[in-house]
């Protein structure tokens, strides 16, 4: 296998395209829906500090490792790992890391599109004024009705998935690149408007208090696992996405600066999303809530009872959908590139095949709220919750760990030794990142089993 100067999938000509596409993939449901409430629940400022630590010591080194693997080989995650393993005289089994990464991306995509479909449903509802002057009881009813109606869920989920397929089908430049250029500025604009609205009508100080007050009592081992899992999820690492994007990165790009910029944008976006959401939730006297309840019950109630609520509510759900879209494309891309480069399957056909596969897989998630709601995969978790937990807590850290071991200990990295931050990066990968992931992972596992 020869090394190539450019990717068969096409390349981005400018660094900014990499930055925008990667930021688009990082900013997603994780920032808007997950981060604000896990921060609030796990000790606010204390958790944010811990999360920052996870990003710097684990997230950024692995993010760089993924990008380097793609950038060096210009191939899909599986071939990339195979080439690098061969160069370093290591076993070809390392390519499985790339394979599992691609599959994890597809699994995440299958339930991610379900949540995005709910977002789309709510966008339409908000716009039509369905939440106007409604209380929690009525809105909870709307959500329960949606969950119990697989056809309604399917309609919006399928529409969303088809849009994802269209963008990926258009290819690296016209699809992923253009999407980054359009969607990231759009998201910033929408978030800006929402914060201004929240600031003028909501209870900003209660929000700041909830998110940033320093409550070390709420921290425990599990918060560590939550912080770590979220660092992976939010930065889009452990799923091959950054290996794929690294392969399309222009030649002369400073990887550390790019990665640092994406991580900062991602964190800032998550914190500002909290400052857009919580002021209006608290001003309406609602509880911050947890999980889907926050986004699909508390927030619509809050918007529905405020000035210009229908419009602003629709704007919020439009932000959710755009953020989900710019992330979802990164989940499909690695597997499409893999099918194309390994099996010679043309991009449009690959997109179609994988799209159908993801759609079928997502049926299980959709049915887990109705027809299959009694099916428990492991104790207390339905299929949807199981897939979410499996990917965020097991597969992502697992792939990340394997990659950190490979790049830190096995790969031939001396050729990068002249680059800035090289020694710090390798040192972190070897002595901090790998043991940290291992310790947190094993401890959490023991706690779960015990
Ligand atoms: N980073 C995205 C989020 O925060 C999720 C994601 C993971 C997207 C992996 C693409 C790849 O929601």
Short mmCIF file of C-alpha atoms and ligand atoms in Angstrom, two decimals:
data_model
loop_
_atom_site.label_atom_id
_atom_site.label_comp_id
_atom_site.label_asym_id
_atom_site.label_seq_id
_atom_site.Cartn_x
_atom_site.Cartn_y
_atom_site.Cartn_z
CA UNK A 1 0.00 0.00 0.00
CA UNK A 2 1.53 3.27 -1.06
CA UNK A 3 1.22 6.48 0.87
CA UNK A 4 -0.60 9.17 -0.98
CA UNK A 5 -0.25 12.92 -1.09
CA UNK A 6 -3.97 13.47 -1.31
CA UNK A 7 -7.13 11.67 -0.37
CA UNK A 8 -9.19 9.78 -2.96
CA UNK A 9 -12.22 11.44 -1.46
CA UNK A 10 -10.98 14.94 -2.30
CA UNK A 11 -9.32 17.54 -0.12
CA UNK A 12 -10.07 20.86 1.47
CA UNK A 13 -8.03 23.68 0.05
CA UNK A 14 -8.02 25.96 3.06
CA UNK A 15 -7.38 25.42 6.75
CA UNK A 16 -10.49 27.34 7.66
CA UNK A 17 -12.60 24.67 5.96
CA UNK A 18 -11.07 22.02 8.21
CA UNK A 19 -11.65 24.26 11.21
CA UNK A 20 -15.29 24.92 10.34
CA UNK A 21 -16.13 21.36 9.35
CA UNK A 22 -14.53 20.00 12.52
CA UNK A 23 -16.18 22.61 14.71
CA UNK A 24 -19.47 21.75 13.05
CA UNK A 25 -18.96 18.13 13.96
CA UNK A 26 -17.96 18.98 17.52
CA UNK A 27 -20.88 21.32 18.16
CA UNK A 28 -23.90 19.09 18.39
CA UNK A 29 -26.61 17.77 20.63
CA UNK A 30 -23.89 17.15 23.20
CA UNK A 31 -23.30 20.87 23.62
CA UNK A 32 -26.85 22.06 23.62
CA UNK A 33 -28.62 19.29 25.41
CA UNK A 34 -26.15 17.25 27.41
CA UNK A 35 -23.42 19.54 28.66
CA UNK A 36 -25.48 22.21 30.43
CA UNK A 37 -27.39 19.72 32.55
CA UNK A 38 -24.57 17.34 33.34
CA UNK A 39 -22.53 20.35 34.45
CA UNK A 40 -25.38 21.59 36.60
CA UNK A 41 -25.96 18.20 38.15
CA UNK A 42 -22.39 17.23 38.82
CA UNK A 43 -21.20 20.20 40.78
CA UNK A 44 -21.29 23.14 38.33
CA UNK A 45 -17.98 24.94 38.27
CA UNK A 46 -16.20 22.02 39.91
CA UNK A 47 -17.39 19.72 37.13
CA UNK A 48 -16.46 22.23 34.44
CA UNK A 49 -12.95 22.32 35.86
CA UNK A 50 -12.79 18.54 35.79
CA UNK A 51 -14.15 18.51 32.27
CA UNK A 52 -11.50 21.03 31.26
CA UNK A 53 -8.89 18.68 32.68
CA UNK A 54 -10.33 15.76 30.71
CA UNK A 55 -10.29 17.81 27.52
CA UNK A 56 -6.71 18.98 27.97
CA UNK A 57 -5.12 15.79 29.22
CA UNK A 58 -7.18 13.22 27.35
CA UNK A 59 -9.35 14.83 24.68
CA UNK A 60 -6.81 17.03 22.92
CA UNK A 61 -3.97 14.44 22.80
CA UNK A 62 -6.33 11.80 21.35
CA UNK A 63 -7.89 14.32 18.99
CA UNK A 64 -4.40 15.09 17.71
CA UNK A 65 -3.61 11.39 17.41
CA UNK A 66 -6.72 10.81 15.30
CA UNK A 67 -6.01 13.78 13.07
CA UNK A 68 -2.37 12.75 12.59
CA UNK A 69 -3.39 9.20 11.61
CA UNK A 70 -5.69 10.56 8.90
CA UNK A 71 -3.38 13.34 7.81
CA UNK A 72 -0.34 11.09 7.46
CA UNK A 73 -2.04 8.46 5.34
CA UNK A 74 -4.83 10.35 3.57
CA UNK A 75 -7.00 7.29 3.85
CA UNK A 76 -10.10 6.07 5.67
CA UNK A 77 -9.64 4.98 9.32
CA UNK A 78 -9.25 1.28 8.55
CA UNK A 79 -6.70 1.63 5.75
CA UNK A 80 -4.95 4.38 7.68
CA UNK A 81 -4.39 2.14 10.69
CA UNK A 82 -3.33 -0.71 8.45
CA UNK A 83 -0.72 1.43 6.65
CA UNK A 84 0.72 2.86 9.85
CA UNK A 85 0.83 -0.53 11.56
CA UNK A 86 2.71 -1.96 8.60
CA UNK A 87 5.20 0.90 8.57
CA UNK A 88 5.89 0.37 12.24
CA UNK A 89 6.18 -3.42 11.84
CA UNK A 90 3.10 -3.98 14.00
CA UNK A 91 0.25 -6.42 13.71
CA UNK A 92 -2.41 -5.80 11.07
CA UNK A 93 -4.98 -6.27 13.80
CA UNK A 94 -4.56 -2.60 14.62
CA UNK A 95 -6.79 -1.85 11.67
CA UNK A 96 -9.67 -3.14 13.76
CA UNK A 97 -9.41 0.01 15.79
CA UNK A 98 -10.34 1.91 12.65
CA UNK A 99 -13.12 -0.58 11.89
CA UNK A 100 -14.65 -0.36 15.37
CA UNK A 101 -14.39 3.43 15.17
CA UNK A 102 -16.38 3.49 11.91
CA UNK A 103 -19.00 1.10 13.29
CA UNK A 104 -19.33 3.13 16.48
CA UNK A 105 -20.02 6.16 14.30
CA UNK A 106 -22.87 4.30 12.62
CA UNK A 107 -24.32 3.15 15.95
CA UNK A 108 -24.21 6.67 17.34
CA UNK A 109 -25.76 7.96 14.12
CA UNK A 110 -28.66 5.53 14.50
CA UNK A 111 -29.89 7.02 17.77
CA UNK A 112 -28.57 10.51 17.11
CA UNK A 113 -30.95 10.80 14.15
CA UNK A 114 -33.86 9.80 16.39
CA UNK A 115 -33.19 12.71 18.75
CA UNK A 116 -32.61 15.02 15.77
CA UNK A 117 -35.98 13.85 14.42
CA UNK A 118 -37.64 14.88 17.70
CA UNK A 119 -35.94 18.26 17.25
CA UNK A 120 -37.41 18.61 13.78
CA UNK A 121 -40.85 17.66 15.05
CA UNK A 122 -40.58 20.30 17.77
CA UNK A 123 -39.35 22.90 15.30
CA UNK A 124 -42.53 22.48 13.29
CA UNK A 125 -44.69 22.39 16.43
CA UNK A 126 -43.10 25.49 17.94
CA UNK A 127 -43.53 27.36 14.70
CA UNK A 128 -47.19 26.45 14.57
CA UNK A 129 -47.64 27.72 18.13
CA UNK A 130 -48.35 24.30 19.66
CA UNK A 131 -46.63 25.25 22.93
CA UNK A 132 -48.25 28.64 23.32
CA UNK A 133 -49.54 29.14 26.87
CA UNK A 134 -49.24 25.42 27.57
CA UNK A 135 -48.16 23.99 30.91
CA UNK A 136 -45.76 21.16 31.69
CA UNK A 137 -48.53 18.63 31.74
CA UNK A 138 -49.71 19.37 28.21
CA UNK A 139 -46.19 19.53 26.77
CA UNK A 140 -45.21 16.32 28.47
CA UNK A 141 -48.30 14.90 26.78
CA UNK A 142 -47.03 16.08 23.38
CA UNK A 143 -43.68 14.38 24.04
CA UNK A 144 -45.28 11.16 25.25
CA UNK A 145 -47.56 11.13 22.21
CA UNK A 146 -44.57 11.52 19.96
CA UNK A 147 -42.68 8.71 21.69
CA UNK A 148 -45.62 6.39 21.44
CA UNK A 149 -46.10 7.07 17.74
CA UNK A 150 -43.35 5.37 15.71
CA UNK A 151 -44.78 6.65 12.44
CA UNK A 152 -44.51 10.28 13.51
CA UNK A 153 -40.97 9.69 14.75
CA UNK A 154 -40.05 7.86 11.60
CA UNK A 155 -41.24 10.65 9.35
CA UNK A 156 -38.95 13.29 10.86
CA UNK A 157 -36.07 10.94 11.53
CA UNK A 158 -36.10 9.77 7.92
CA UNK A 159 -36.21 13.34 6.63
CA UNK A 160 -33.24 14.20 8.78
CA UNK A 161 -31.28 11.11 7.77
CA UNK A 162 -31.92 11.82 4.10
CA UNK A 163 -30.50 15.31 4.52
CA UNK A 164 -27.40 13.83 6.15
CA UNK A 165 -27.08 11.41 3.23
CA UNK A 166 -27.44 14.22 0.74
CA UNK A 167 -24.65 16.27 2.33
CA UNK A 168 -22.28 13.29 2.58
CA UNK A 169 -23.26 12.21 -0.94
CA UNK A 170 -22.15 15.59 -2.27
CA UNK A 171 -18.63 14.75 -1.15
CA UNK A 172 -15.81 16.30 0.80
CA UNK A 173 -15.77 19.73 -0.79
CA UNK A 174 -19.29 20.40 -1.97
CA UNK A 175 -20.87 18.51 0.91
CA UNK A 176 -18.88 18.49 4.16
CA UNK A 177 -16.81 21.60 3.42
CA UNK A 178 -19.69 23.79 2.28
CA UNK A 179 -21.84 22.53 5.15
CA UNK A 180 -19.19 23.71 7.62
CA UNK A 181 -18.96 27.13 6.01
CA UNK A 182 -22.72 27.60 6.08
CA UNK A 183 -23.74 25.89 9.30
CA UNK A 184 -21.14 27.07 11.82
CA UNK A 185 -21.73 30.82 11.28
CA UNK A 186 -25.46 30.13 11.23
CA UNK A 187 -25.27 28.36 14.58
CA UNK A 188 -23.26 31.20 16.12
CA UNK A 189 -25.83 33.70 14.90
CA UNK A 190 -28.75 31.68 16.26
CA UNK A 191 -27.05 31.15 19.61
CA UNK A 192 -26.26 34.86 19.83
CA UNK A 193 -29.92 35.76 19.27
CA UNK A 194 -31.06 33.22 21.85
CA UNK A 195 -28.64 34.51 24.48
CA UNK A 196 -29.76 38.10 23.88
CA UNK A 197 -33.37 36.98 24.29
CA UNK A 198 -32.62 34.96 27.42
CA UNK A 199 -30.62 37.80 28.85
CA UNK A 200 -33.44 40.29 28.46
CA UNK A 201 -36.32 38.07 29.58
CA UNK A 202 -34.76 35.31 31.67
CA UNK A 203 -33.08 34.87 35.01
CA UNK A 204 -29.43 35.01 34.08
CA UNK A 205 -28.07 34.99 37.62
CA UNK A 206 -29.94 31.79 38.54
CA UNK A 207 -28.49 30.19 35.40
CA UNK A 208 -24.96 31.30 36.22
CA UNK A 209 -25.42 30.03 39.73
CA UNK A 210 -26.63 26.62 38.56
CA UNK A 211 -23.90 26.12 36.00
CA UNK A 212 -20.88 27.66 37.65
CA UNK A 213 -21.34 27.52 41.41
CA UNK A 214 -18.54 25.44 42.82
CA UNK A 215 -20.06 22.40 44.48
CA UNK A 216 -17.39 19.79 45.14
CA UNK A 217 -19.82 17.63 47.13
CA UNK A 218 -21.61 16.68 43.94
CA UNK A 219 -18.42 15.25 42.45
CA UNK A 220 -17.70 11.53 42.59
CA UNK A 221 -16.08 8.83 40.48
CA UNK A 222 -19.06 8.64 38.30
CA UNK A 223 -18.72 12.34 37.50
CA UNK A 224 -15.24 11.53 36.24
CA UNK A 225 -16.62 8.95 33.87
CA UNK A 226 -19.35 11.34 32.80
CA UNK A 227 -16.76 14.06 32.16
CA UNK A 228 -14.52 11.72 30.23
CA UNK A 229 -17.31 10.18 28.16
CA UNK A 230 -18.61 13.62 27.38
CA UNK A 231 -15.16 14.88 26.38
CA UNK A 232 -15.02 12.10 23.79
CA UNK A 233 -18.54 12.61 22.58
CA UNK A 234 -18.38 16.36 22.42
CA UNK A 235 -15.05 16.53 20.62
CA UNK A 236 -16.25 13.83 18.19
CA UNK A 237 -13.35 11.51 18.95
CA UNK A 238 -13.33 7.72 19.12
CA UNK A 239 -15.55 7.39 16.06
CA UNK A 240 -13.11 7.83 13.22
CA UNK A 241 -14.57 11.20 12.32
CA UNK A 242 -11.39 13.09 13.02
CA UNK A 243 -9.28 10.50 11.23
CA UNK A 244 -11.46 11.05 8.18
CA UNK A 245 -11.35 14.84 8.49
CA UNK A 246 -7.59 14.73 9.10
CA UNK A 247 -7.23 12.99 5.74
CA UNK A 248 -8.89 15.96 4.01
CA UNK A 249 -6.86 18.59 5.85
CA UNK A 250 -4.60 20.76 3.64
CA UNK A 251 -0.94 19.78 3.75
CA UNK A 252 0.50 22.75 5.57
CA UNK A 253 -1.69 22.97 8.59
CA UNK A 254 -0.66 23.26 12.18
CA UNK A 255 -2.50 20.36 13.77
CA UNK A 256 -2.05 21.53 17.39
CA UNK A 257 -3.48 24.98 16.69
CA UNK A 258 -6.42 23.54 14.78
CA UNK A 259 -7.23 21.02 17.49
CA UNK A 260 -6.86 23.60 20.22
CA UNK A 261 -9.15 25.99 18.34
CA UNK A 262 -11.86 23.35 17.81
CA UNK A 263 -11.74 22.27 21.46
CA UNK A 264 -12.07 25.87 22.64
CA UNK A 265 -14.93 26.65 20.28
CA UNK A 266 -16.69 23.48 21.39
CA UNK A 267 -16.39 24.26 25.09
CA UNK A 268 -17.41 27.89 24.69
CA UNK A 269 -20.41 26.90 22.64
CA UNK A 270 -21.52 24.44 25.32
CA UNK A 271 -21.21 27.03 28.08
CA UNK A 272 -23.04 29.69 26.11
CA UNK A 273 -25.74 27.19 25.23
CA UNK A 274 -26.33 26.80 28.96
CA UNK A 275 -26.57 30.57 29.27
CA UNK A 276 -29.21 30.59 26.55
CA UNK A 277 -31.25 27.76 28.01
CA UNK A 278 -31.28 28.03 31.79
CA UNK A 279 -32.24 31.69 32.25
CA UNK A 280 -35.60 31.09 30.62
CA UNK A 281 -36.11 27.73 32.30
CA UNK A 282 -35.51 29.28 35.72
CA UNK A 283 -37.49 32.42 34.95
CA UNK A 284 -40.49 30.20 34.27
CA UNK A 285 -40.06 28.56 37.67
CA UNK A 286 -39.29 25.16 36.10
CA UNK A 287 -36.76 22.63 37.30
CA UNK A 288 -33.64 22.32 35.16
CA UNK A 289 -34.61 18.72 34.51
CA UNK A 290 -32.54 15.97 33.15
CA UNK A 291 -32.12 14.20 29.84
CA UNK A 292 -34.73 14.56 27.15
CA UNK A 293 -37.09 16.22 29.62
CA UNK A 294 -35.05 19.41 29.64
CA UNK A 295 -35.08 19.96 25.92
CA UNK A 296 -38.42 18.45 25.03
CA UNK A 297 -40.58 19.44 28.00
CA UNK A 298 -39.18 22.22 30.18
CA UNK A 299 -37.86 24.39 27.36
CA UNK A 300 -40.96 24.32 25.14
CA UNK A 301 -43.07 25.20 28.22
CA UNK A 302 -40.74 28.06 29.03
CA UNK A 303 -40.77 29.39 25.47
CA UNK A 304 -44.50 28.89 25.12
CA UNK A 305 -45.16 31.23 28.00
CA UNK A 306 -42.88 34.04 26.95
CA UNK A 307 -43.05 36.98 24.61
CA UNK A 308 -42.35 35.94 21.00
CA UNK A 309 -42.07 32.43 22.42
CA UNK A 310 -43.25 30.59 19.33
CA UNK A 311 -40.70 32.26 17.13
CA UNK A 312 -37.84 31.98 19.61
CA UNK A 313 -38.78 28.39 20.41
CA UNK A 314 -38.70 27.57 16.71
CA UNK A 315 -35.32 29.32 16.48
CA UNK A 316 -34.02 27.18 19.34
CA UNK A 317 -35.12 23.95 17.72
CA UNK A 318 -33.74 25.11 14.38
CA UNK A 319 -30.40 25.50 16.16
CA UNK A 320 -30.74 21.98 17.55
CA UNK A 321 -31.42 20.57 14.09
CA UNK A 322 -28.57 22.43 12.38
CA UNK A 323 -26.15 21.42 15.15
CA UNK A 324 -27.25 17.82 14.85
CA UNK A 325 -26.88 17.90 11.07
CA UNK A 326 -23.37 19.31 11.07
CA UNK A 327 -22.41 16.54 13.53
CA UNK A 328 -24.26 13.68 11.89
CA UNK A 329 -22.44 14.07 8.59
CA UNK A 330 -19.17 13.39 10.41
CA UNK A 331 -20.58 10.15 11.77
CA UNK A 332 -21.41 8.79 8.33
CA UNK A 333 -18.33 9.97 6.44
CA UNK A 334 -15.67 7.57 7.82
CA UNK A 335 -17.65 4.46 6.87
CA UNK A 336 -18.45 5.87 3.42
CA UNK A 337 -14.76 6.53 2.79
CA UNK A 338 -13.98 3.03 4.05
CA UNK A 339 -16.44 1.36 1.63
CA UNK A 340 -15.14 3.48 -1.19
CA UNK A 341 -11.43 2.91 -0.65
CA UNK A 342 -11.50 -0.70 0.52
CA UNK A 343 -14.31 -2.08 -1.60
CA UNK A 344 -14.39 0.34 -4.50
CA UNK A 345 -18.02 1.21 -3.85
CA UNK A 346 -18.80 4.65 -5.35
CA UNK A 347 -19.68 7.33 -2.81
CA UNK A 348 -23.38 7.69 -3.72
CA UNK A 349 -23.94 3.93 -3.52
CA UNK A 350 -22.00 3.70 -0.25
CA UNK A 351 -24.08 6.51 1.20
CA UNK A 352 -27.24 4.75 0.15
CA UNK A 353 -26.21 1.37 1.55
CA UNK A 354 -25.05 2.77 4.87
CA UNK A 355 -28.03 5.10 5.06
CA UNK A 356 -30.38 2.13 4.80
CA UNK A 357 -28.36 0.24 7.40
CA UNK A 358 -28.48 3.15 9.85
CA UNK A 359 -32.18 3.61 9.18
CA UNK A 360 -32.87 -0.03 10.01
CA UNK A 361 -30.77 0.20 13.14
CA UNK A 362 -32.57 3.34 14.21
CA UNK A 363 -35.89 1.50 14.05
CA UNK A 364 -34.80 -0.37 17.16
CA UNK A 365 -34.23 2.89 19.01
CA UNK A 366 -37.56 4.24 17.85
CA UNK A 367 -39.45 1.13 18.85
CA UNK A 368 -37.75 1.08 22.24
CA UNK A 369 -40.15 3.86 23.29
CA UNK A 370 -43.29 2.03 22.26
CA UNK A 371 -43.61 -1.48 20.83
CA UNK A 372 -40.35 -2.65 22.42
CA UNK A 373 -40.50 -0.56 25.56
CA UNK A 374 -40.44 -3.60 27.79
CA UNK A 375 -37.26 -4.93 26.26
CA UNK A 376 -34.39 -4.32 28.63
CA UNK A 377 -30.98 -4.93 27.11
CA UNK A 378 -29.23 -4.67 30.44
CA UNK A 379 -30.92 -3.93 33.71
CA UNK A 380 -33.18 -0.95 33.44
CA UNK A 381 -31.95 0.26 30.06
CA UNK A 382 -34.06 0.17 26.94
CA UNK A 383 -32.42 -0.23 23.52
CA UNK A 384 -32.01 3.51 22.98
CA UNK A 385 -30.43 4.08 26.40
CA UNK A 386 -28.27 1.01 25.99
CA UNK A 387 -26.85 2.18 22.65
CA UNK A 388 -26.16 5.63 24.11
CA UNK A 389 -24.46 4.20 27.20
CA UNK A 390 -22.54 1.58 25.25
CA UNK A 391 -21.10 4.09 22.83
CA UNK A 392 -20.38 6.98 25.21
CA UNK A 393 -19.05 4.91 28.11
CA UNK A 394 -17.48 1.88 26.44
CA UNK A 395 -16.84 2.17 22.71
CA UNK A 396 -15.56 5.74 22.56
CA UNK A 397 -13.14 5.46 25.49
CA UNK A 398 -12.15 2.00 24.20
CA UNK A 399 -11.27 3.22 20.71
CA UNK A 400 -9.63 6.31 22.18
CA UNK A 401 -7.53 4.21 24.50
CA UNK A 402 -6.40 1.84 21.74
CA UNK A 403 -5.50 4.76 19.54
CA UNK A 404 -3.54 6.47 22.28
CA UNK A 405 -1.58 3.26 22.87
CA UNK A 406 -0.91 2.84 19.16
CA UNK A 407 0.23 6.39 18.49
CA UNK A 408 1.98 6.82 21.83
CA UNK A 409 3.82 3.51 22.02
CA UNK A 410 3.72 1.68 18.70
CA UNK A 411 3.65 4.06 15.77
CA UNK A 412 6.80 5.46 14.28
CA UNK A 413 6.46 9.04 15.46
CA UNK A 414 10.05 10.21 15.27
CA UNK A 415 9.44 11.86 11.92
CA UNK A 416 7.24 14.41 13.68
CA UNK A 417 9.85 15.17 16.30
CA UNK A 418 10.71 18.57 14.83
CA UNK A 419 7.12 19.73 15.12
CA UNK A 420 5.91 22.13 17.79
CA UNK A 421 4.51 20.54 20.95
CA UNK A 422 5.64 17.11 19.77
CA UNK A 423 7.38 16.02 22.97
CA UNK A 424 4.61 17.31 25.17
CA UNK A 425 2.01 15.52 23.07
CA UNK A 426 3.76 12.15 23.06
CA UNK A 427 4.57 12.45 26.75
CA UNK A 428 0.94 13.17 27.55
CA UNK A 429 -0.30 10.31 25.37
CA UNK A 430 2.06 7.85 27.02
CA UNK A 431 2.04 8.79 30.66
CA UNK A 432 -1.17 10.71 31.24
CA UNK A 433 -3.82 10.03 28.60
CA UNK A 434 -3.51 6.24 28.42
CA UNK A 435 -3.36 5.58 32.18
CA UNK A 436 -6.10 8.12 32.87
CA UNK A 437 -8.53 6.52 30.44
CA UNK A 438 -7.67 3.09 31.76
CA UNK A 439 -8.09 3.99 35.44
CA UNK A 440 -11.36 5.83 34.99
CA UNK A 441 -12.69 3.14 32.72
CA UNK A 442 -11.82 0.21 34.98
CA UNK A 443 -13.00 1.94 38.14
CA UNK A 444 -16.32 2.77 36.57
CA UNK A 445 -16.67 -0.78 35.32
CA UNK A 446 -16.01 -2.18 38.76
CA UNK A 447 -18.53 0.21 40.25
CA UNK A 448 -21.13 -0.84 37.74
CA UNK A 449 -20.58 -4.52 38.31
CA UNK A 450 -20.34 -4.21 42.09
N1 LIG B 1 -19.76 16.08 18.91
C1 LIG B 1 -21.13 15.85 18.67
C2 LIG B 1 -21.96 16.46 19.78
O1 LIG B 1 -21.46 17.11 20.67
C3 LIG B 1 -21.45 14.40 18.52
C4 LIG B 1 -20.61 13.72 17.49
C5 LIG B 1 -19.76 12.73 17.81
C6 LIG B 1 -20.62 14.13 16.17
C7 LIG B 1 -18.93 12.15 16.87
C8 LIG B 1 -19.81 13.56 15.23
C9 LIG B 1 -18.95 12.56 15.58
O2 LIG B 1 -23.15 16.33 19.78
#
